[in-house]
Coordinates of N, CA and C and ligand atoms in Angstrom, one line a residue:
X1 N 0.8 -1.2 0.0 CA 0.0 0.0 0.0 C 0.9 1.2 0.0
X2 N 0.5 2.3 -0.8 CA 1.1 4.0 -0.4 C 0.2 4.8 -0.6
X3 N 0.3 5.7 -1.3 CA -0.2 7.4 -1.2 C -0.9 6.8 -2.4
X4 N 0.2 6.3 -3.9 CA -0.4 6.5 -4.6 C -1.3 5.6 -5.3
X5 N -1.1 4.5 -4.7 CA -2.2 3.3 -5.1 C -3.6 3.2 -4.0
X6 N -3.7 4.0 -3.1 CA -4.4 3.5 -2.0 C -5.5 4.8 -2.1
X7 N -7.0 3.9 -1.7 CA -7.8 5.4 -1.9 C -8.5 5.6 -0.5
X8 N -8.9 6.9 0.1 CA -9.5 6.9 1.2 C -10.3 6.1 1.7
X9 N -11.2 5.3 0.8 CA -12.3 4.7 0.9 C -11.7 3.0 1.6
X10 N -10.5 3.1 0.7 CA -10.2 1.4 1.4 C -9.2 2.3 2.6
X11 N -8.8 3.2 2.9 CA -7.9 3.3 4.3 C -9.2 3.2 5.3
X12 N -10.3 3.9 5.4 CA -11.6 3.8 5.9 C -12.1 2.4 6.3
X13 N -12.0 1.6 5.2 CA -12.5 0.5 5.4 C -11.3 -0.5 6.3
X14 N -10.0 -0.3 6.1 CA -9.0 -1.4 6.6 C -8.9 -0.9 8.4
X15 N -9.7 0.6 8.7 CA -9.5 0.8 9.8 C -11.3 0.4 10.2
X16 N -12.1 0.2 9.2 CA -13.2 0.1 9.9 C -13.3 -1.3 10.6
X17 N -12.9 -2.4 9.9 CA -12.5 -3.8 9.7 C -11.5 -3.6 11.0
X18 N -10.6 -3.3 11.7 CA -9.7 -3.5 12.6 C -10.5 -3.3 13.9
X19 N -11.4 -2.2 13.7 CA -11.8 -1.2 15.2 C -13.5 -2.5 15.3
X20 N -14.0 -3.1 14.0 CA -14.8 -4.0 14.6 C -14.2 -5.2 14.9
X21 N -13.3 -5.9 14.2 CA -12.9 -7.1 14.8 C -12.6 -7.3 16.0
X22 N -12.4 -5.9 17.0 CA -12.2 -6.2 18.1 C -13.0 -5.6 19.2
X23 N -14.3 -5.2 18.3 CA -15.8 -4.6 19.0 C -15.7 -3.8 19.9
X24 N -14.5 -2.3 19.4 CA -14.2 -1.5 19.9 C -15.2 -0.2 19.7
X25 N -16.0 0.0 18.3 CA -17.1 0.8 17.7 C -17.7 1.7 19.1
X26 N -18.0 0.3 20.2 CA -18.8 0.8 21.6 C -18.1 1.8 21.9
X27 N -16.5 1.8 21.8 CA -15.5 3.1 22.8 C -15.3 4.2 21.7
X28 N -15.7 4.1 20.2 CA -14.8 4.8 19.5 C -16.1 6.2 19.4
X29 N -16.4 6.6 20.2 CA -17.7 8.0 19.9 C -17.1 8.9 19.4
X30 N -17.9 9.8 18.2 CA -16.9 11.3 18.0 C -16.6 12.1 19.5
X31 N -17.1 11.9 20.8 CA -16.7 12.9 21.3 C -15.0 12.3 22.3
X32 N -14.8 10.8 21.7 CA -13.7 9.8 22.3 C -12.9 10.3 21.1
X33 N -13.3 9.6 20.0 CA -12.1 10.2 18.7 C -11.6 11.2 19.0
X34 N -12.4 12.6 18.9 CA -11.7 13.5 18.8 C -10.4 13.9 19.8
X35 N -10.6 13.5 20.9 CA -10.3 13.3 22.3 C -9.3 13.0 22.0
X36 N -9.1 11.4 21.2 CA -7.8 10.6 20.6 C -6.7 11.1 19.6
X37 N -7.8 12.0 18.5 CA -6.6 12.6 17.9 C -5.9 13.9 18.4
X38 N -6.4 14.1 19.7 CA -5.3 15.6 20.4 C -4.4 14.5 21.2
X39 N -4.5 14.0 21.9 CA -3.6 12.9 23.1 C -3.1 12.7 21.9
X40 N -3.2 11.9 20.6 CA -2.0 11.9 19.8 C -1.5 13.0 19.1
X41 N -2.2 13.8 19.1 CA -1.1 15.1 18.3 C 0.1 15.5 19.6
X42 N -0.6 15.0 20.6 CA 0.2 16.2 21.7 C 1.4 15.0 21.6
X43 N 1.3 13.3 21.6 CA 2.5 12.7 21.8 C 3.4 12.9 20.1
X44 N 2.8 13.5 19.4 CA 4.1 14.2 18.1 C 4.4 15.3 18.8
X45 N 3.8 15.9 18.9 CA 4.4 17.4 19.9 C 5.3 16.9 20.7
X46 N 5.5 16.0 21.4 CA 6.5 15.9 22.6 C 7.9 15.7 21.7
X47 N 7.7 14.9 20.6 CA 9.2 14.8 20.2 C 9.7 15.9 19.4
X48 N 9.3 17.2 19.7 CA 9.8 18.6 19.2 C 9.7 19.5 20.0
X49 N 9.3 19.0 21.4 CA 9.0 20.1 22.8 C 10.5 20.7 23.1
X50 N 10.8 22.1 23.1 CA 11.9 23.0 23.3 C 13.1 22.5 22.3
X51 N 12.6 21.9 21.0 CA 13.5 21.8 19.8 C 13.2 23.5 19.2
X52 N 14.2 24.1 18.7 CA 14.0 25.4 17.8 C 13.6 24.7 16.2
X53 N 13.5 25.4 15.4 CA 12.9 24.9 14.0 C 13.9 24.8 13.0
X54 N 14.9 24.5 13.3 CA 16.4 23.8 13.0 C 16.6 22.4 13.4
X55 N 16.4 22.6 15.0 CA 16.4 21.3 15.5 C 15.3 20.1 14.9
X56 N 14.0 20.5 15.1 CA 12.5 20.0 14.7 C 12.9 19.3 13.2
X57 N 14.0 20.2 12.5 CA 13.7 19.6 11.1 C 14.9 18.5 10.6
X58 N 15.6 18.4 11.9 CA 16.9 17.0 12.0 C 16.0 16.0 12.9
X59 N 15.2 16.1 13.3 CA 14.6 15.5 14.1 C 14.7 13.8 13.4
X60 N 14.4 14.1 11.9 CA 14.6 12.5 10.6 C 15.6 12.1 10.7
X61 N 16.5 12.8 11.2 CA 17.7 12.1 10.7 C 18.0 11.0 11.7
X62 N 17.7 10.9 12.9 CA 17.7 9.6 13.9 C 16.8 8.8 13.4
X63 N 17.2 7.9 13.0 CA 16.3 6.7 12.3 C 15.0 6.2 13.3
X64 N 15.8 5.9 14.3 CA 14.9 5.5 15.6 C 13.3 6.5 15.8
X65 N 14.1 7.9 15.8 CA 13.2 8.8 16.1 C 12.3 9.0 14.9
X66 N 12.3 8.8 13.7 CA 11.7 9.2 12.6 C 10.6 7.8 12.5
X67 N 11.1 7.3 13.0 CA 10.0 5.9 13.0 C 9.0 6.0 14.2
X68 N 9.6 6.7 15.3 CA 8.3 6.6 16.2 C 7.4 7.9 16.0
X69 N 8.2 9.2 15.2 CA 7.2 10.4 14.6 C 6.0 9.7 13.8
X70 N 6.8 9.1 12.9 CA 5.7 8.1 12.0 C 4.4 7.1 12.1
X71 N 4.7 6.6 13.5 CA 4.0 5.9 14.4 C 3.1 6.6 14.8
X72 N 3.6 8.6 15.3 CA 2.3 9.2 15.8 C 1.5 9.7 14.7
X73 N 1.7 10.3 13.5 CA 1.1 10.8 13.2 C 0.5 9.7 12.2
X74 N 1.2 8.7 12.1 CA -0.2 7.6 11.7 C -1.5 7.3 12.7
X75 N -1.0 7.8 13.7 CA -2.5 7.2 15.1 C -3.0 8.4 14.8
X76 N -2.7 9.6 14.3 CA -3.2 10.7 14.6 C -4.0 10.6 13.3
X77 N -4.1 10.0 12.1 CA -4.9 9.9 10.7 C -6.0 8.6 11.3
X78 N -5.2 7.9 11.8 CA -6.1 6.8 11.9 C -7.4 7.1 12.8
X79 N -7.4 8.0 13.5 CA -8.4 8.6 14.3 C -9.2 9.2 13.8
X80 N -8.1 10.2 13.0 CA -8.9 10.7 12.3 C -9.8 10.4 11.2
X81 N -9.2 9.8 10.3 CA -10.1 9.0 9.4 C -11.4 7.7 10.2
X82 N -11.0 7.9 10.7 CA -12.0 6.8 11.8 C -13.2 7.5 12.1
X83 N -13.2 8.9 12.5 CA -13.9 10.7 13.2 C -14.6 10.6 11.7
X84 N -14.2 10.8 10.7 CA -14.8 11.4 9.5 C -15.8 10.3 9.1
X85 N -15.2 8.7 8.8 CA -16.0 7.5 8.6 C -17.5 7.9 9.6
X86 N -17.0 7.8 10.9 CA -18.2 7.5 12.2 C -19.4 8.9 11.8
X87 N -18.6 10.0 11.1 CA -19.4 11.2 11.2 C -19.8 11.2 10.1
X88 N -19.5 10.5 9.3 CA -20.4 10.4 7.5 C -19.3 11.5 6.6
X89 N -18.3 11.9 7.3 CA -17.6 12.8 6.8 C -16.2 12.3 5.6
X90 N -17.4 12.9 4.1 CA -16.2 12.9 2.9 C -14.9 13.3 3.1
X91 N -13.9 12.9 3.5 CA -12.8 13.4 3.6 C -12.0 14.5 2.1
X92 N -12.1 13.9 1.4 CA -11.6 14.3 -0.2 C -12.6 15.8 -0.2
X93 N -14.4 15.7 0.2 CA -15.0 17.0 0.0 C -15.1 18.2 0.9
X94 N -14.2 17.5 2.3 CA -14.3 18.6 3.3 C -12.7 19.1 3.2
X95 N -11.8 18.4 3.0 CA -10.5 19.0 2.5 C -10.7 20.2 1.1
X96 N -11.4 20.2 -0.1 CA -11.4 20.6 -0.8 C -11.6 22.0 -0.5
X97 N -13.3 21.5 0.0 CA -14.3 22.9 0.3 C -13.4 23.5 1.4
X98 N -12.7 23.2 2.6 CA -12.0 23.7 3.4 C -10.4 24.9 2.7
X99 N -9.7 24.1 1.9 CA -8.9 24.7 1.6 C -9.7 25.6 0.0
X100 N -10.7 25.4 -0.3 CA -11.5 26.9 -0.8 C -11.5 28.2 0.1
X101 N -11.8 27.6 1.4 CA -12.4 29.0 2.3 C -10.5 29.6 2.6
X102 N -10.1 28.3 3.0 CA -8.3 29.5 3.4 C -8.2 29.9 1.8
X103 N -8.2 29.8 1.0 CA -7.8 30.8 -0.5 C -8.5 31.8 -0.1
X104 N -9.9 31.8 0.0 CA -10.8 33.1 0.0 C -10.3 34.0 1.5
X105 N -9.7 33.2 2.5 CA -9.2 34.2 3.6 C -7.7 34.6 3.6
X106 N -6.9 33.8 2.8 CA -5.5 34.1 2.7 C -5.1 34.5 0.9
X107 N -5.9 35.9 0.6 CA -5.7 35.8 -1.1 C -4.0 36.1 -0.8
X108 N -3.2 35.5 -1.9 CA -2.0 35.2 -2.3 C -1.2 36.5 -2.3
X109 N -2.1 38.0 -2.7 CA -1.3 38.9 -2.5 C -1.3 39.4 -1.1
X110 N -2.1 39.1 -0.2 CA -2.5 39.5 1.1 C -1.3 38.6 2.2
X111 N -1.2 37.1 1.5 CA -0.4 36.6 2.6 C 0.7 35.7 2.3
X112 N 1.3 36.1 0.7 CA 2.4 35.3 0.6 C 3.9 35.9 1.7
X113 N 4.6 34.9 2.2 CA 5.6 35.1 3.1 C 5.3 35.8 4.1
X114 N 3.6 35.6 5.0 CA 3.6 35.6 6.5 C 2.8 35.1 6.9
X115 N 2.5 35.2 8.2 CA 2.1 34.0 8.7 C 0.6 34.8 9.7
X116 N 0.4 35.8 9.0 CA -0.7 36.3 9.8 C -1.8 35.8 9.9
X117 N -2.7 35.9 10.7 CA -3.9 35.3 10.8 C -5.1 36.3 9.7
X118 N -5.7 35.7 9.2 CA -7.0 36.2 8.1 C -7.2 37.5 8.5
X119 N -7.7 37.2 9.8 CA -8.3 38.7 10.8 C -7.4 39.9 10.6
X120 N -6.0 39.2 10.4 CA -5.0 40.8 10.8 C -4.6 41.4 9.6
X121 N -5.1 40.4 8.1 CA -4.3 40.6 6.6 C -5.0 42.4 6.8
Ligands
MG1 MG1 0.6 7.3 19.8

Protein backbone atom coordinates (compact mmCIF):
# COMPACT_ATOMS: atom_id res chain seq x y z
CA UNK A 1 0.00 0.00 0.00
CA UNK A 2 1.06 3.98 -0.43
CA UNK A 3 -0.19 7.43 -1.24
CA UNK A 4 -0.36 6.48 -4.63
CA UNK A 5 -2.16 3.26 -5.10
CA UNK A 6 -4.36 3.53 -2.02
CA UNK A 7 -7.77 5.37 -1.88
CA UNK A 8 -9.50 6.93 1.16
CA UNK A 9 -12.34 4.70 0.90
CA UNK A 10 -10.19 1.36 1.44
CA UNK A 11 -7.86 3.34 4.27
CA UNK A 12 -11.62 3.76 5.91
CA UNK A 13 -12.49 0.50 5.37
CA UNK A 14 -9.02 -1.41 6.57
CA UNK A 15 -9.53 0.84 9.76
CA UNK A 16 -13.20 0.06 9.95
CA UNK A 17 -12.52 -3.82 9.69
CA UNK A 18 -9.69 -3.50 12.56
CA UNK A 19 -11.84 -1.23 15.17
CA UNK A 20 -14.77 -3.98 14.59
CA UNK A 21 -12.92 -7.10 14.76
CA UNK A 22 -12.16 -6.22 18.12
CA UNK A 23 -15.79 -4.55 19.05
CA UNK A 24 -14.23 -1.46 19.86
CA UNK A 25 -17.10 0.82 17.67
CA UNK A 26 -18.76 0.84 21.62
CA UNK A 27 -15.48 3.11 22.76
CA UNK A 28 -14.79 4.84 19.52
CA UNK A 29 -17.66 7.96 19.88
CA UNK A 30 -16.86 11.34 18.04
CA UNK A 31 -16.69 12.90 21.26
CA UNK A 32 -13.65 9.79 22.28
CA UNK A 33 -12.14 10.20 18.73
CA UNK A 34 -11.69 13.49 18.80
CA UNK A 35 -10.28 13.31 22.28
CA UNK A 36 -7.81 10.58 20.63
CA UNK A 37 -6.64 12.58 17.93
CA UNK A 38 -5.33 15.63 20.45
CA UNK A 39 -3.60 12.93 23.13
CA UNK A 40 -2.03 11.86 19.84
CA UNK A 41 -1.15 15.12 18.31
CA UNK A 42 0.25 16.21 21.66
CA UNK A 43 2.49 12.74 21.77
CA UNK A 44 4.08 14.18 18.09
CA UNK A 45 4.42 17.37 19.86
CA UNK A 46 6.48 15.86 22.64
CA UNK A 47 9.22 14.85 20.17
CA UNK A 48 9.83 18.60 19.25
CA UNK A 49 8.98 20.07 22.80
CA UNK A 50 11.92 22.97 23.31
CA UNK A 51 13.51 21.84 19.78
CA UNK A 52 13.97 25.39 17.85
CA UNK A 53 12.92 24.95 14.01
CA UNK A 54 16.39 23.83 13.01
CA UNK A 55 16.36 21.29 15.47
CA UNK A 56 12.45 20.05 14.69
CA UNK A 57 13.69 19.57 11.11
CA UNK A 58 16.94 17.04 11.96
CA UNK A 59 14.57 15.50 14.12
CA UNK A 60 14.58 12.55 10.59
CA UNK A 61 17.71 12.07 10.66
CA UNK A 62 17.70 9.61 13.91
CA UNK A 63 16.27 6.70 12.29
CA UNK A 64 14.91 5.49 15.63
CA UNK A 65 13.15 8.77 16.13
CA UNK A 66 11.67 9.20 12.63
CA UNK A 67 10.03 5.86 13.03
CA UNK A 68 8.29 6.65 16.22
CA UNK A 69 7.23 10.36 14.65
CA UNK A 70 5.68 8.08 12.01
CA UNK A 71 4.01 5.87 14.35
CA UNK A 72 2.32 9.15 15.80
CA UNK A 73 1.09 10.76 13.16
CA UNK A 74 -0.21 7.55 11.72
CA UNK A 75 -2.47 7.21 15.13
CA UNK A 76 -3.24 10.70 14.57
CA UNK A 77 -4.85 9.88 10.67
CA UNK A 78 -6.13 6.78 11.86
CA UNK A 79 -8.37 8.65 14.34
CA UNK A 80 -8.89 10.71 12.30
CA UNK A 81 -10.09 8.98 9.44
CA UNK A 82 -12.04 6.82 11.80
CA UNK A 83 -13.89 10.71 13.19
CA UNK A 84 -14.82 11.38 9.55
CA UNK A 85 -16.00 7.51 8.62
CA UNK A 86 -18.19 7.47 12.18
CA UNK A 87 -19.44 11.25 11.19
CA UNK A 88 -20.40 10.36 7.55
CA UNK A 89 -17.56 12.84 6.84
CA UNK A 90 -16.19 12.87 2.85
CA UNK A 91 -12.85 13.37 3.58
CA UNK A 92 -11.57 14.26 -0.21
CA UNK A 93 -14.98 16.99 -0.05
CA UNK A 94 -14.34 18.56 3.27
CA UNK A 95 -10.53 19.05 2.54
CA UNK A 96 -11.37 20.57 -0.81
CA UNK A 97 -14.25 22.90 0.31
CA UNK A 98 -12.02 23.72 3.37
CA UNK A 99 -8.90 24.65 1.55
CA UNK A 100 -11.49 26.86 -0.80
CA UNK A 101 -12.39 29.04 2.33
CA UNK A 102 -8.30 29.48 3.35
CA UNK A 103 -7.82 30.80 -0.48
CA UNK A 104 -10.82 33.08 -0.02
CA UNK A 105 -9.24 34.19 3.57
CA UNK A 106 -5.51 34.14 2.71
CA UNK A 107 -5.70 35.82 -1.10
CA UNK A 108 -1.97 35.24 -2.33
CA UNK A 109 -1.28 38.95 -2.48
CA UNK A 110 -2.47 39.47 1.09
CA UNK A 111 -0.38 36.56 2.63
CA UNK A 112 2.39 35.29 0.57
CA UNK A 113 5.59 35.11 3.13
CA UNK A 114 3.59 35.58 6.48
CA UNK A 115 2.10 34.01 8.68
CA UNK A 116 -0.66 36.31 9.84
CA UNK A 117 -3.94 35.32 10.83
CA UNK A 118 -7.00 36.16 8.10
CA UNK A 119 -8.27 38.70 10.76
CA UNK A 120 -4.98 40.80 10.82
CA UNK A 121 -4.32 40.64 6.61
MG1 LIG B 1 0.63 7.32 19.76
Amino acid sequence: MSDQTTTIAQIKDNIRSFVEERDWQQFHSPKNLSMAIAAEAAELMEHFLWDDADQSRKRFSDPQKAIEIRQEIADILIYTFEFADEAGIDLTEAIAQKLEKNAQNYPVNKSRGNCLKYTEL
